[in-house]
Amino acid sequence: MEINDISALEKRKFTRVKENIFILCSFPLSSFDEFKAITCDISTGGLMFETEREVLSKDELKLEIYQPTASSKNVIFSIAVWTKVIWARKIEKDSFEEGENKYRVGIEFTKIEEEDKQRIANYVEECTLQK
């Protein structure tokens, strides 16, 4: 592999770990428009999740992330963040079961408390070291 190929593969600013963490999503202008999702991966700068709900690029979402304190997952705390949808893609599949996720969504954190950002960073680092 050439050097140019390696740099093309690594575009991320932050290390991500594949983790399934429960999140509650809502559109900021509608407190009644909430949906649940599970993350596919998470980093200090954002996360990816799957959902049956259509979400569009550039949408803003408020997330409540139910983040474990450690990889043992015996204690969980809640982190509230504001996000921007960077990309949203329909999952390629011929048919879906009722309630099955149809979309994959990548988001970036736009407003997060420094303490919460550090909690995520610590969790990501711990998970990375264990793999």
Short mmCIF file of C-alpha atoms in Angstrom, two decimals, residues 5-121:
data_model
loop_
_atom_site.label_atom_id
_atom_site.label_comp_id
_atom_site.label_asym_id
_atom_site.label_seq_id
_atom_site.Cartn_x
_atom_site.Cartn_y
_atom_site.Cartn_z
CA ASP A 5 -3.54 5.10 0.07
CA ILE A 6 -2.95 5.08 3.84
CA SER A 7 -3.78 8.76 4.28
CA ALA A 8 -6.93 8.33 2.20
CA LEU A 9 -8.12 5.58 4.57
CA GLU A 10 -7.67 7.60 7.78
CA LYS A 11 -9.85 10.72 7.59
CA ARG A 12 -11.09 10.66 11.17
CA LYS A 13 -9.94 13.21 13.72
CA PHE A 14 -10.82 11.00 16.70
CA THR A 15 -10.40 7.32 17.50
CA ARG A 16 -13.69 5.44 17.33
CA VAL A 17 -14.66 2.22 19.04
CA LYS A 18 -17.45 -0.11 18.03
CA GLU A 19 -19.85 0.01 20.94
CA ASN A 20 -23.59 -0.44 21.32
CA ILE A 21 -24.85 2.32 23.60
CA PHE A 22 -28.49 3.35 24.01
CA ILE A 23 -29.34 6.90 22.90
CA LEU A 24 -32.53 8.94 22.92
CA CYS A 25 -32.74 11.34 19.97
CA SER A 26 -34.98 14.36 19.47
CA PHE A 27 -35.34 17.21 17.05
CA PRO A 28 -34.73 20.44 19.06
CA LEU A 29 -37.84 22.23 17.81
CA SER A 30 -40.19 19.39 18.72
CA SER A 31 -40.12 17.90 22.19
CA PHE A 32 -42.68 15.31 21.06
CA ASP A 33 -40.58 14.02 18.17
CA GLU A 34 -38.28 11.54 19.93
CA PHE A 35 -36.87 8.22 18.81
CA LYS A 36 -34.55 5.62 20.29
CA ALA A 37 -31.40 4.24 18.72
CA ILE A 38 -28.30 2.20 19.47
CA THR A 39 -24.85 3.41 18.53
CA CYS A 40 -22.63 1.39 16.20
CA ASP A 41 -19.53 3.33 17.19
CA ILE A 42 -18.54 6.35 19.27
CA SER A 43 -15.67 8.81 19.54
CA THR A 44 -14.93 12.06 21.33
CA GLY A 45 -16.19 13.99 18.31
CA GLY A 46 -19.29 12.07 17.31
CA LEU A 47 -20.94 8.72 16.75
CA MET A 48 -22.79 6.56 14.28
CA PHE A 49 -26.15 4.93 14.93
CA GLU A 50 -28.80 2.93 13.11
CA THR A 51 -32.48 3.76 13.22
CA GLU A 52 -35.75 2.93 11.50
CA ARG A 53 -36.43 6.69 11.41
CA GLU A 54 -35.39 8.75 8.38
CA VAL A 55 -32.96 11.52 9.33
CA LEU A 56 -31.52 13.99 6.83
CA SER A 57 -28.00 15.38 6.44
CA LYS A 58 -27.58 18.71 8.22
CA ASP A 59 -30.48 17.99 10.61
CA GLU A 60 -29.77 19.02 14.17
CA LEU A 61 -30.48 16.50 16.89
CA LYS A 62 -30.33 16.59 20.64
CA LEU A 63 -29.08 13.29 22.04
CA GLU A 64 -29.22 11.79 25.48
CA ILE A 65 -26.39 9.24 25.53
CA TYR A 66 -26.57 6.60 28.24
CA GLN A 67 -22.80 6.15 28.49
CA PRO A 68 -21.16 3.45 30.61
CA THR A 69 -18.46 4.76 32.94
CA ALA A 70 -16.17 1.84 32.07
CA SER A 71 -16.07 -1.09 29.69
CA SER A 72 -17.52 -3.29 32.47
CA LYS A 73 -20.78 -1.33 31.89
CA ASN A 74 -21.86 -1.74 35.52
CA VAL A 75 -22.47 2.03 35.99
CA ILE A 76 -24.12 4.26 33.39
CA PHE A 77 -24.49 8.03 33.31
CA SER A 78 -26.43 10.33 31.01
CA ILE A 79 -24.79 12.82 28.65
CA ALA A 80 -26.84 15.48 26.84
CA VAL A 81 -25.31 16.73 23.58
CA TRP A 82 -26.33 18.81 20.60
CA THR A 83 -25.34 17.36 17.27
CA LYS A 84 -25.35 17.89 13.54
CA VAL A 85 -26.04 15.06 11.11
CA ILE A 86 -23.01 14.80 8.81
CA TRP A 87 -24.38 11.98 6.68
CA ALA A 88 -27.39 9.66 6.54
CA ARG A 89 -27.69 6.60 4.32
CA LYS A 90 -30.40 4.07 3.68
CA ILE A 91 -29.26 0.54 4.52
CA GLU A 92 -29.12 -1.52 1.32
CA LYS A 93 -31.44 -4.47 1.77
CA ASP A 94 -34.27 -6.02 -0.26
CA SER A 95 -36.82 -6.05 2.57
CA PHE A 96 -37.07 -5.09 6.23
CA GLU A 97 -38.91 -6.63 9.16
CA GLU A 98 -41.23 -4.32 11.10
CA GLY A 99 -39.17 -2.21 13.52
CA GLU A 100 -35.87 -3.09 11.82
CA ASN A 101 -33.35 -0.28 11.30
CA LYS A 102 -33.42 1.18 7.79
CA TYR A 103 -30.92 4.04 8.09
CA ARG A 104 -27.33 4.53 9.21
CA VAL A 105 -26.52 8.03 10.52
CA GLY A 106 -23.19 9.72 11.28
CA ILE A 107 -23.28 12.72 13.60
CA GLU A 108 -20.83 15.26 14.97
CA PHE A 109 -21.09 16.73 18.45
CA THR A 110 -21.63 20.49 18.21
CA LYS A 111 -22.31 21.32 21.85
CA ILE A 112 -20.97 19.13 24.65
CA GLU A 113 -19.74 19.87 28.15
CA GLU A 114 -15.98 19.44 28.51
CA GLU A 115 -16.49 17.03 31.43
CA ASP A 116 -18.77 14.85 29.28
CA LYS A 117 -16.34 14.96 26.36
CA GLN A 118 -13.60 13.75 28.72
CA ARG A 119 -15.83 10.91 29.99
CA ILE A 120 -16.33 9.72 26.42
CA ALA A 121 -12.60 10.06 25.70
#
